[in-house]
Coordinates of C-alpha atoms in Angstrom, one line a residue:
Chain A
M14 CA 189.3 145.0 156.1
K15 CA 186.4 144.7 153.6
T16 CA 183.6 147.3 154.1
L17 CA 180.7 148.7 152.2
F18 CA 181.0 152.5 152.1
L19 CA 178.2 155.1 151.5
R20 CA 179.1 158.6 150.2
D21 CA 177.0 161.0 148.0
N22 CA 174.1 158.6 147.5
E23 CA 176.4 155.8 146.3
I24 CA 177.6 152.7 148.0
S25 CA 180.8 150.8 146.9
L26 CA 183.1 148.2 148.4
K27 CA 186.1 149.8 150.2
E28 CA 189.2 148.5 151.9
Q29 CA 189.7 150.1 155.3
P30 CA 191.9 149.6 158.4
V31 CA 190.4 147.4 161.1
P32 CA 189.1 149.9 163.8
V33 CA 191.0 150.2 167.0
P34 CA 188.4 150.1 169.8
C35 CA 188.8 152.6 172.7
A36 CA 188.8 151.3 176.3
G37 CA 185.0 150.8 176.7
D38 CA 184.4 149.2 173.4
A39 CA 184.9 145.6 172.0
L40 CA 186.1 144.6 168.6
V41 CA 183.5 142.5 167.0
K42 CA 184.1 140.3 163.8
V43 CA 180.8 140.3 161.8
N44 CA 179.3 137.0 160.8
I45 CA 176.1 138.1 159.1
A46 CA 174.6 141.5 158.5
G47 CA 171.0 142.3 157.4
I48 CA 169.8 145.0 154.9
C49 CA 167.1 147.2 156.4
N50 CA 164.8 149.6 154.6
T51 CA 166.6 152.4 156.6
D52 CA 169.8 151.5 154.8
L53 CA 168.0 152.0 151.5
E54 CA 166.7 155.3 152.7
L55 CA 170.2 156.3 153.8
I56 CA 171.4 155.8 150.2
K57 CA 168.6 158.2 149.1
G58 CA 170.0 160.8 151.5
Y59 CA 168.1 160.1 154.7
M60 CA 170.0 161.4 157.8
G61 CA 172.7 162.7 155.5
F62 CA 174.8 159.8 156.5
H63 CA 178.2 158.9 155.0
G64 CA 180.4 156.2 156.1
V65 CA 179.8 152.4 156.7
P66 CA 176.0 151.8 157.1
G67 CA 174.5 148.6 158.7
H68 CA 172.8 148.2 162.1
E69 CA 171.6 144.5 162.0
F70 CA 174.3 142.0 162.6
V71 CA 175.6 139.1 164.7
G72 CA 179.3 138.5 165.2
V73 CA 181.9 137.2 167.6
V74 CA 183.9 139.4 170.0
E75 CA 187.5 139.4 168.9
S76 CA 189.0 141.6 171.6
S77 CA 187.7 143.5 174.7
A78 CA 189.1 145.0 177.9
D79 CA 186.5 142.8 179.7
E80 CA 187.7 139.3 179.1
F81 CA 184.1 137.8 179.6
W82 CA 183.1 138.9 176.1
I83 CA 186.1 137.5 174.2
G84 CA 184.9 134.7 171.8
K85 CA 181.3 135.3 172.6
R86 CA 178.6 135.5 169.9
V87 CA 176.9 138.9 170.2
C88 CA 174.6 141.4 168.6
G89 CA 174.6 145.1 169.6
E90 CA 172.0 147.7 170.6
I91 CA 172.4 150.4 168.0
N92 CA 172.1 153.7 170.1
Y93 CA 175.5 154.6 171.6
A94 CA 174.5 156.7 174.5
C95 CA 176.4 159.2 176.8
D96 CA 175.3 157.5 180.0
N97 CA 175.3 160.8 181.7
C98 CA 172.2 162.6 180.8
D99 CA 168.6 162.7 182.1
Y100 CA 167.5 160.2 179.5
C101 CA 170.3 157.8 180.2
R102 CA 169.6 157.9 183.9
R103 CA 166.0 157.0 183.2
G104 CA 166.9 154.0 181.1
L105 CA 166.1 155.7 177.9
E106 CA 169.5 155.5 176.3
R107 CA 167.6 155.1 173.0
H108 CA 166.6 158.8 173.3
C109 CA 169.9 160.2 174.5
P110 CA 170.3 163.6 172.9
N111 CA 174.1 163.0 172.7
R112 CA 173.8 159.5 171.1
T113 CA 175.4 158.3 168.0
V114 CA 173.6 155.4 166.1
M115 CA 175.4 152.5 164.5
G116 CA 175.4 152.9 160.8
I117 CA 172.9 155.7 160.9
L118 CA 174.1 158.7 162.8
N119 CA 177.8 159.6 163.2
Q120 CA 178.8 156.0 163.8
S121 CA 180.3 153.4 161.6
G122 CA 178.1 150.4 161.0
A123 CA 178.0 146.6 160.4
F124 CA 178.6 146.2 156.7
A125 CA 182.2 145.6 157.5
E126 CA 184.4 142.6 158.6
Y127 CA 184.9 144.3 162.0
L128 CA 183.2 147.0 164.0
S129 CA 183.7 148.6 167.4
V130 CA 180.8 148.4 169.8
P131 CA 180.6 149.8 173.4
L132 CA 180.5 147.0 175.9
A133 CA 177.3 148.4 177.3
N134 CA 175.7 147.7 174.0
L135 CA 176.7 144.1 173.5
R136 CA 174.0 141.4 173.9
L137 CA 174.9 137.7 174.3
V138 CA 173.2 135.5 171.7
P139 CA 171.7 132.5 173.3
G140 CA 173.3 129.3 172.0
N141 CA 170.2 127.8 170.5
V142 CA 169.6 130.9 168.2
P143 CA 171.5 130.4 164.9
D144 CA 173.1 133.5 163.2
K145 CA 170.5 133.6 160.6
A146 CA 167.8 134.2 163.3
A147 CA 170.1 136.3 165.6
V148 CA 170.6 138.9 162.8
F149 CA 166.9 139.8 163.1
T150 CA 167.3 140.9 166.8
E151 CA 167.3 144.6 166.0
P152 CA 164.2 144.8 163.9
L153 CA 162.4 142.3 166.2
A154 CA 163.2 144.5 169.1
A155 CA 161.6 147.4 167.2
A156 CA 158.5 145.2 167.1
F157 CA 158.6 144.5 170.8
E158 CA 159.0 148.2 171.4
I159 CA 155.2 148.4 170.7
L160 CA 154.6 146.3 173.7
E161 CA 156.6 148.6 176.0
Q162 CA 154.7 151.7 174.8
V163 CA 151.1 150.3 174.8
H164 CA 149.3 147.8 176.9
I165 CA 147.7 145.6 174.3
Q166 CA 144.9 143.6 175.9
P167 CA 143.7 140.1 174.9
E168 CA 140.3 141.6 173.8
D169 CA 141.8 144.3 171.6
S170 CA 140.9 144.3 167.9
V171 CA 144.2 145.0 166.2
A172 CA 145.3 145.7 162.6
V173 CA 148.8 145.9 161.2
V174 CA 148.9 147.9 157.9
G175 CA 151.8 146.8 155.7
D176 CA 153.0 143.3 154.9
G177 CA 156.7 144.1 154.6
K178 CA 159.5 142.8 156.8
L179 CA 158.6 145.0 159.7
G180 CA 154.9 144.4 159.5
L181 CA 155.4 140.7 159.5
L182 CA 157.6 140.9 162.5
V183 CA 155.2 143.2 164.3
C184 CA 152.3 140.8 163.5
Q185 CA 154.2 137.8 165.2
V186 CA 154.9 139.9 168.3
L187 CA 151.4 141.3 168.7
K188 CA 150.0 137.9 168.1
L189 CA 151.6 136.9 171.5
S190 CA 149.2 139.2 173.4
G191 CA 146.3 137.0 172.4
C192 CA 144.7 139.9 170.7
N193 CA 142.3 139.7 167.8
L194 CA 144.9 140.4 165.1
T195 CA 144.5 141.1 161.2
L196 CA 147.3 141.9 158.8
I197 CA 146.3 144.1 156.0
G198 CA 148.6 144.2 153.0
K199 CA 149.0 144.4 149.2
H200 CA 151.2 141.3 148.5
E201 CA 149.6 137.9 148.0
S202 CA 152.7 135.9 148.8
K203 CA 153.4 137.8 152.1
L204 CA 149.8 137.5 153.2
A205 CA 149.9 133.8 152.5
L206 CA 153.1 133.7 154.6
A207 CA 151.3 135.4 157.6
A208 CA 148.3 133.1 157.1
S209 CA 150.7 130.1 157.3
W210 CA 151.6 131.4 160.8
G211 CA 147.9 131.4 161.8
I212 CA 147.4 135.2 161.3
A213 CA 144.1 136.5 159.8
V214 CA 144.9 138.5 156.6
L215 CA 143.0 140.8 154.4
P216 CA 144.0 142.6 151.2
R217 CA 144.1 146.5 151.4
G218 CA 140.7 148.1 150.9
K219 CA 138.8 145.0 152.2
A220 CA 139.0 145.8 155.9
E221 CA 136.0 147.3 157.6
A222 CA 136.4 150.9 158.5
S223 CA 136.2 152.1 162.2
S224 CA 136.5 148.6 163.5
Y225 CA 139.9 148.2 165.2
N226 CA 141.0 149.9 168.5
L227 CA 144.7 149.5 167.6
V228 CA 146.3 150.0 164.3
V229 CA 150.0 149.7 163.5
E230 CA 151.1 151.6 160.4
A231 CA 154.1 149.7 159.0
S232 CA 153.5 150.2 155.3
G233 CA 156.4 152.6 154.9
S234 CA 154.3 154.8 152.7
P235 CA 152.3 158.1 153.3
S236 CA 149.0 156.4 151.9
G237 CA 149.4 153.9 154.8
F238 CA 148.5 156.6 157.2
D239 CA 145.2 157.4 155.8
S240 CA 144.2 153.7 155.5
A241 CA 145.3 153.1 159.1
M242 CA 143.2 156.2 160.3
E243 CA 140.1 154.9 158.6
L244 CA 140.4 151.6 160.3
L245 CA 140.5 153.1 163.8
R246 CA 137.5 153.2 166.1
P247 CA 136.9 156.3 168.3
R248 CA 139.3 156.4 171.2
G249 CA 141.7 154.1 169.1
T250 CA 145.4 154.1 169.0
L251 CA 147.5 154.4 165.9
I252 CA 151.2 153.2 166.2
L253 CA 153.4 154.8 163.6
K254 CA 156.3 152.6 162.7
S255 CA 157.1 154.0 159.2
T256 CA 159.6 156.7 158.6
Y257 CA 159.7 158.2 155.1
A258 CA 160.8 161.5 153.6
G259 CA 158.3 164.3 153.0
N260 CA 155.2 165.7 154.5
L261 CA 151.7 164.3 155.1
E262 CA 148.6 166.5 154.8
L263 CA 146.4 166.0 157.7
N264 CA 143.0 167.0 158.9
M265 CA 143.3 167.1 162.8
A266 CA 139.6 167.5 163.6
P267 CA 138.8 163.7 163.5
I268 CA 141.8 163.1 165.8
V269 CA 140.3 165.5 168.4
I270 CA 136.6 164.5 167.8
D271 CA 137.3 160.8 168.1
E272 CA 140.0 161.3 170.7
I273 CA 142.5 159.2 168.7
Q274 CA 145.9 158.6 170.1
I275 CA 148.9 158.5 167.7
I276 CA 152.2 157.1 169.0
G277 CA 155.5 157.1 167.2
S278 CA 157.5 154.0 167.7
R279 CA 161.1 153.4 166.9
C280 CA 163.9 151.2 168.5
G281 CA 163.3 148.6 171.1
R282 CA 165.4 146.9 173.8
F283 CA 167.2 143.7 172.6
Q284 CA 166.5 141.2 175.4
P285 CA 162.9 140.7 174.9
A286 CA 163.7 139.9 171.2
L287 CA 166.5 137.5 172.1
R288 CA 164.4 135.8 174.5
A289 CA 161.5 135.4 172.0
L290 CA 164.0 134.0 169.5
S291 CA 165.5 131.6 172.1
N292 CA 162.1 130.4 173.2
G293 CA 160.9 129.9 169.6
L294 CA 158.0 132.4 170.0
V295 CA 158.5 133.9 166.5
N296 CA 159.6 132.7 163.2
V297 CA 162.2 134.9 161.6
T298 CA 163.9 132.6 159.2
D299 CA 160.8 132.5 157.0
L300 CA 161.5 136.2 156.3
I301 CA 164.9 135.5 154.6
D302 CA 164.7 136.2 150.9
C303 CA 168.2 135.3 150.2
V304 CA 171.8 135.4 151.5
Y305 CA 174.7 137.0 149.5
P306 CA 178.5 136.5 150.3
F307 CA 180.1 139.9 151.1
D308 CA 181.8 140.0 147.8
Q309 CA 178.3 140.4 146.1
A310 CA 177.1 143.0 148.7
L311 CA 176.3 145.5 145.9
A312 CA 174.2 142.9 144.2
A313 CA 172.6 142.2 147.6
F314 CA 171.5 145.8 147.8
E315 CA 170.3 145.9 144.3
H316 CA 168.1 142.9 145.2
A317 CA 167.0 144.4 148.5
S318 CA 165.8 147.5 146.7
Q319 CA 163.3 145.6 144.5
P320 CA 159.8 146.3 145.9
G321 CA 158.3 143.3 147.8
T322 CA 161.6 141.8 148.7
L323 CA 161.9 140.2 152.2
K324 CA 165.2 140.2 154.2
V325 CA 168.4 140.1 152.3
L326 CA 171.4 139.1 154.4
I327 CA 175.1 139.4 153.8
D328 CA 177.3 136.6 155.0
F329 CA 180.9 137.5 155.8
N330 CA 181.9 133.9 156.1
A331 CA 180.5 132.5 152.9
Chain B
M169 CA 109.6 181.0 173.3
K170 CA 112.6 183.2 172.4
T171 CA 115.4 181.5 170.6
L172 CA 118.6 182.2 168.7
F173 CA 118.5 180.4 165.3
L174 CA 121.3 179.5 162.9
R175 CA 120.6 179.0 159.3
D176 CA 122.9 179.4 156.2
N177 CA 125.8 181.0 158.2
E178 CA 123.6 183.6 159.8
I179 CA 122.1 183.9 163.3
S180 CA 118.9 185.7 164.2
L181 CA 116.3 185.9 167.0
K182 CA 113.4 183.7 166.3
E183 CA 110.2 183.0 168.2
Q184 CA 109.5 179.2 168.4
P185 CA 107.1 177.0 170.2
V186 CA 108.2 175.5 173.6
P187 CA 109.5 172.0 173.1
V188 CA 107.3 169.1 174.2
P189 CA 109.7 166.7 175.8
C190 CA 109.4 162.9 175.2
A191 CA 109.0 160.5 178.1
G192 CA 112.7 160.2 179.0
D193 CA 113.3 164.0 178.7
A194 CA 113.0 166.9 181.1
L195 CA 112.0 170.5 180.1
V196 CA 114.7 172.9 181.3
K197 CA 114.1 176.7 181.6
V198 CA 117.5 178.2 180.8
N199 CA 119.0 180.8 183.3
I200 CA 122.3 181.4 181.6
A201 CA 124.0 180.3 178.4
G202 CA 127.7 180.8 177.4
I203 CA 129.1 181.5 173.9
C204 CA 131.9 178.9 173.0
N205 CA 134.3 179.2 170.1
T206 CA 132.6 176.1 168.6
D207 CA 129.4 178.3 168.3
L208 CA 131.3 180.8 166.3
E209 CA 132.8 177.9 164.1
L210 CA 129.2 176.7 163.6
I211 CA 128.2 180.0 162.1
K212 CA 131.2 179.7 159.7
G213 CA 129.8 176.3 158.6
Y214 CA 131.4 173.8 160.9
M215 CA 129.3 170.6 161.3
G216 CA 126.9 172.0 158.7
F217 CA 124.6 172.7 161.7
H218 CA 121.2 174.6 161.4
G219 CA 118.9 175.1 164.3
V220 CA 119.3 176.4 167.8
P221 CA 123.0 176.3 168.9
G222 CA 124.3 176.5 172.4
H223 CA 125.7 173.7 174.7
E224 CA 126.9 175.7 177.7
F225 CA 123.9 176.4 180.1
V226 CA 122.5 176.2 183.6
G227 CA 118.8 176.2 184.1
V228 CA 115.9 174.9 186.2
V229 CA 113.9 171.8 185.5
E230 CA 110.3 172.8 184.7
S231 CA 108.8 169.5 184.1
S232 CA 109.9 165.8 184.0
A233 CA 108.4 162.3 184.3
D234 CA 110.8 161.8 187.3
E235 CA 109.5 164.1 190.0
F236 CA 113.0 164.3 191.7
W237 CA 114.3 166.7 189.1
I238 CA 111.3 169.3 189.1
G239 CA 112.6 172.7 190.3
K240 CA 116.2 171.5 190.5
R241 CA 119.0 173.6 189.2
V242 CA 120.9 171.7 186.5
C243 CA 123.3 171.6 183.7
G244 CA 123.3 168.8 181.0
E245 CA 125.9 166.6 179.4
I246 CA 125.9 167.5 175.8
N247 CA 126.2 164.1 174.1
Y248 CA 122.8 162.4 173.8
A249 CA 123.6 158.8 173.4
C250 CA 121.7 155.7 172.3
D251 CA 122.4 153.7 175.6
N252 CA 122.4 150.5 173.5
C253 CA 125.7 150.2 171.7
D254 CA 129.2 149.0 172.5
Y255 CA 130.4 152.4 173.4
C256 CA 127.5 153.2 175.7
R257 CA 127.9 149.9 177.5
R258 CA 131.7 150.8 178.2
G259 CA 130.6 154.2 179.7
L260 CA 131.8 156.0 176.6
E261 CA 128.5 157.6 175.7
R262 CA 130.4 160.6 174.5
H263 CA 131.6 158.4 171.5
C264 CA 128.3 156.8 170.9
P265 CA 128.2 156.6 167.1
N266 CA 124.3 157.1 167.2
R267 CA 124.6 160.2 169.3
T268 CA 123.2 163.7 168.7
V269 CA 125.0 166.6 170.4
M270 CA 123.3 169.5 172.0
G271 CA 123.4 172.6 169.7
I272 CA 126.1 170.9 167.5
L273 CA 124.8 167.8 165.8
N274 CA 121.0 167.1 165.0
Q275 CA 119.9 168.4 168.3
S276 CA 118.4 171.8 169.4
G277 CA 120.6 173.8 171.8
A278 CA 120.7 176.1 174.8
F279 CA 120.2 179.5 173.2
A280 CA 116.5 179.3 173.9
E281 CA 114.2 180.0 176.9
Y282 CA 113.6 176.2 177.2
L283 CA 115.3 173.1 176.0
S284 CA 114.6 169.3 176.2
V285 CA 117.3 167.3 177.8
P286 CA 117.4 163.5 178.5
L287 CA 117.1 162.7 182.2
A288 CA 120.2 160.6 181.9
N289 CA 122.2 163.7 180.9
L290 CA 121.0 166.1 183.7
R291 CA 123.5 167.0 186.4
L292 CA 122.5 168.6 189.7
V293 CA 124.4 171.9 190.3
P294 CA 125.6 172.0 193.9
G295 CA 123.9 174.8 195.9
N296 CA 127.1 176.8 196.5
V297 CA 127.9 177.0 192.7
P298 CA 126.3 180.3 191.4
D299 CA 124.8 180.2 187.9
K300 CA 127.7 182.3 186.5
A301 CA 130.1 179.5 187.6
A302 CA 127.9 176.5 186.7
V303 CA 127.6 177.7 183.2
F304 CA 131.3 176.8 182.8
T305 CA 130.7 173.1 183.6
E306 CA 130.9 171.9 180.1
P307 CA 134.2 173.6 179.1
L308 CA 135.7 172.8 182.5
A309 CA 134.8 169.1 182.0
A310 CA 136.6 169.2 178.6
A311 CA 139.7 170.4 180.6
F312 CA 139.3 167.6 183.1
E313 CA 139.0 165.1 180.1
I314 CA 142.9 165.5 179.9
L315 CA 143.2 163.9 183.4
E316 CA 140.9 161.1 182.3
Q317 CA 143.2 160.3 179.2
V318 CA 146.7 161.0 180.7
H319 CA 148.3 160.3 184.0
I320 CA 150.0 163.7 184.7
Q321 CA 152.5 163.2 187.4
P322 CA 153.8 165.8 190.0
E323 CA 157.2 165.8 188.4
D324 CA 155.9 166.4 184.7
S325 CA 157.1 169.5 183.0
V326 CA 153.9 170.7 181.3
A327 CA 153.1 173.5 178.8
V328 CA 149.8 174.8 177.7
V329 CA 149.9 176.6 174.3
G330 CA 147.2 179.1 174.0
D331 CA 145.8 181.6 176.5
G332 CA 142.2 181.7 175.4
K333 CA 139.2 180.6 177.5
L334 CA 140.0 176.8 177.0
G335 CA 143.7 177.2 177.6
L336 CA 143.1 179.2 180.9
L337 CA 140.7 176.5 182.1
V338 CA 143.1 173.7 181.2
C339 CA 146.0 175.5 183.1
Q340 CA 143.7 175.7 186.2
V341 CA 143.0 172.0 186.0
L342 CA 146.5 170.7 185.3
K343 CA 147.8 173.0 188.1
L344 CA 145.9 170.6 190.6
S345 CA 148.2 167.7 189.6
G346 CA 151.2 169.5 191.2
C347 CA 153.1 169.5 187.9
N348 CA 155.6 172.1 186.8
L349 CA 153.2 174.1 184.7
T350 CA 153.7 177.0 182.2
L351 CA 151.1 178.9 180.1
I352 CA 152.4 180.1 176.7
G353 CA 150.4 182.8 175.0
K354 CA 150.1 185.9 172.9
H355 CA 148.0 188.1 175.1
E356 CA 149.6 190.1 177.8
S357 CA 146.4 190.6 179.8
K358 CA 145.4 186.9 179.7
L359 CA 149.0 185.9 180.8
A360 CA 148.7 188.5 183.6
L361 CA 145.4 186.8 184.6
A362 CA 147.0 183.3 184.8
A363 CA 150.0 184.7 186.6
S364 CA 147.5 186.2 189.3
W365 CA 146.5 182.6 189.8
G366 CA 150.1 181.6 190.5
I367 CA 150.7 180.1 187.1
A368 CA 154.0 180.5 185.4
V369 CA 153.7 182.3 182.0
L370 CA 155.8 182.9 179.0
P371 CA 155.1 184.9 175.7
R372 CA 155.1 182.7 172.6
G373 CA 158.5 182.1 171.3
K374 CA 160.2 182.6 174.6
A375 CA 159.8 179.0 175.8
E376 CA 162.7 176.6 175.6
A377 CA 162.6 174.0 172.8
S378 CA 162.4 170.3 173.8
S379 CA 161.9 170.9 177.4
Y380 CA 158.4 169.8 178.2
N381 CA 157.2 166.2 178.5
L382 CA 153.6 167.3 178.2
V383 CA 152.2 170.0 176.0
V384 CA 148.5 170.8 175.5
E385 CA 147.7 172.6 172.2
A386 CA 144.7 174.9 173.0
S387 CA 145.5 177.8 170.7
G388 CA 142.8 177.0 168.2
S389 CA 145.1 177.7 165.2
P390 CA 147.2 175.5 163.1
S391 CA 150.4 177.3 164.0
G392 CA 149.9 176.3 167.6
F393 CA 150.6 172.6 166.5
D394 CA 154.1 173.4 165.3
S395 CA 154.9 175.5 168.4
A396 CA 153.6 172.7 170.5
M397 CA 155.7 170.0 168.8
E398 CA 158.9 172.1 169.2
L399 CA 158.4 172.4 173.0
L400 CA 158.2 168.6 173.4
R401 CA 161.0 166.4 174.6
P402 CA 161.5 162.9 173.1
R403 CA 158.8 160.4 174.4
G404 CA 156.6 163.5 175.2
T405 CA 153.0 163.7 174.9
L406 CA 151.0 166.4 172.9
I407 CA 147.3 166.8 173.8
L408 CA 145.3 168.2 171.0
K409 CA 142.4 170.4 172.3
S410 CA 141.9 172.6 169.2
T411 CA 139.6 171.9 166.4
Y412 CA 139.7 174.0 163.3
A413 CA 138.8 173.7 159.7
G414 CA 141.4 172.9 157.1
N415 CA 144.5 170.6 157.0
L416 CA 147.9 170.7 158.5
E417 CA 151.1 169.8 156.7
L418 CA 153.1 167.5 158.9
N419 CA 156.5 165.8 158.9
M420 CA 155.9 162.4 160.5
A421 CA 159.4 161.4 160.9
P422 CA 160.2 163.4 164.1
I423 CA 157.1 161.8 165.7
V424 CA 158.5 158.3 165.0
I425 CA 162.2 159.1 165.8
D426 CA 161.3 160.8 169.1
E427 CA 158.4 158.5 170.0
I428 CA 156.0 161.4 170.4
Q429 CA 152.5 160.6 171.5
I430 CA 149.6 162.8 170.2
I431 CA 146.3 162.5 171.9
G432 CA 143.1 164.1 170.6
S433 CA 140.9 165.4 173.5
R434 CA 137.3 166.5 173.4
C435 CA 134.3 166.4 175.8
G436 CA 134.7 165.3 179.5
R437 CA 132.3 164.0 182.2
F438 CA 130.5 166.8 184.1
Q439 CA 130.9 165.5 187.7
P440 CA 134.6 166.2 188.2
A441 CA 133.9 169.7 186.9
L442 CA 131.0 170.3 189.2
R443 CA 132.9 169.0 192.1
A444 CA 135.9 171.3 191.4
L445 CA 133.5 174.2 191.2
S446 CA 131.8 173.3 194.5
N447 CA 135.2 172.8 196.2
G448 CA 136.5 176.1 195.0
L449 CA 139.5 174.4 193.2
V450 CA 139.1 176.6 190.0
N451 CA 138.3 180.2 189.4
V452 CA 136.0 180.5 186.4
T453 CA 134.3 183.9 187.1
D454 CA 137.6 185.6 186.2
L455 CA 137.0 184.4 182.8
I456 CA 133.8 186.2 182.3
D457 CA 134.2 189.1 179.7
C458 CA 130.6 190.4 180.0
V459 CA 126.9 189.3 180.4
Y460 CA 124.2 190.3 177.8
P461 CA 120.5 190.0 178.2
F462 CA 118.9 187.6 175.7
D463 CA 117.4 190.5 173.7
Q464 CA 120.8 191.5 172.9
A465 CA 122.1 188.0 172.0
L466 CA 123.2 189.1 168.5
A467 CA 125.4 191.8 170.1
A468 CA 126.8 189.2 172.5
F469 CA 127.8 187.1 169.5
E470 CA 129.4 190.1 167.8
H471 CA 131.3 190.7 171.0
A472 CA 132.3 187.1 171.4
S473 CA 133.8 187.0 167.9
Q474 CA 136.3 189.7 168.6
P475 CA 139.7 188.2 168.9
G476 CA 141.0 188.0 172.4
T477 CA 137.6 188.1 174.1
L478 CA 137.1 185.9 177.1
K479 CA 133.7 184.4 178.0
V480 CA 130.6 186.1 176.9
L481 CA 127.4 185.0 178.7
I482 CA 123.8 185.4 177.8
D483 CA 121.4 185.9 180.8
F484 CA 117.7 184.9 180.2
N485 CA 116.5 186.5 183.4
A486 CA 118.2 189.8 182.9

């Protein structure tokens, strides 16, 4: 089968045998896969990953010990848990210390014609959600994760810092809470896109300091942290969505004096995202920058790595 | 009246006129005042304070427009709020942006024979709480602040890092939740004191990594932050109680990946602390290192600045 392979900070097309799933797994034929910023970070050496990357996909189950799944259109939760530890027992498989992670940690990913996915991780895609929307399930779930961690109230004054793909998804999800929401970004075209969804927008540097009780840092850069801190009111909450290499220099005193709360936020459950897609609560297809056939996957990565690019998809059936 | 005065990083005894309280204030004659680490930081230049420091005290109301208070034994909430802003209206006077703070920010403090305190800040000391216990109300309230911010559950595995005065108070308060509590410190004698209260103790470096779901950083030093982070499980909560000058270098990725929550924690309400003292729920008098008469206040400060010292009190009636 055709795959995209990462080794020593380089990706290339590579022919590999179709995986043979173990008893608890299904073999899934990939329809579309999305390129995430994390994939670009992996190429730079993040997580020391080598193998087939890719963790945003939609596909069809080709074979499975459980016949229910055969022929079903699915996406897949990316954390493969042990199902036998304290975290798994508490429903926190995403934090299982024994986990592998699809295309990120010791597990082959979705930039391949086929991949093997544990049955427990499969999620049925509702019939009214097209492939080009379903492929956003994973990043959309990461946006919904914020609502699992924090109770956002309708009177909350909320800012999202960063108008990239994740920031734009986060905005759409937080808007559902009825809160007073502002997107703060650097890119005119992306701010215009958010404005077209009815979201208030401000260019970086124009937002009033100390005037938000919740700020989401989704800029993907260390400078976003300081901007986000400045915007927070005393007793405010900062949600960290960005991961990047390197350290941050931080003065802790204001965090203590103003009793600021900082919450790291990573993967979310898929079902809320799939429900939102099915119910038309969010618009993800506006986020598609372009779609490449798999044969041009390297060009797709080149395109995705240009600053300011929105979602680049790879279509295995094109 | 006799006062202790701080200017240009130096404290000295200074004779000053007795304050004349405005209509909304009471004049309080100080019985005992306590030396806090913050006072030692003020001398080093923290907050750029000059004037009379001191924010831990117990005294007797000498005069007041409201006759109820005259002759009453009191302590006083240290944040003097405007009572007219959004924070004050939400009961968060401690975060009023227009506030002054007793002996810390634009407000004369308690290392003086008399001080003027707003009536709204006075708290009656229960009759069964002696002065040498009541003087701990402010730091004990700061320990109770954690319980206002976080719901600690009886099954929680909790570590307090730092066996100083604040760490020992925090331990006693968190123990009340029934949680599985461990104090982690560097000083054999202080760990022994906590053990005598029935608290599990471990020397620094001996605690198991990733095994606590709540960690309180009360060490007062930047190295405490890294220790505290190491102890946390994924989805764990880190309470920051220490303030110190200078920056910390921080890798944010583990905070996001493990979805860690960091919460700054400062002043607390006085009533829970006074109730705990009155009900005998905490032992504060064990924390007294020694008591100096006011005439020896400079020696008291010298003593308090020695590493490892517990609470040093200044008695105005001795």
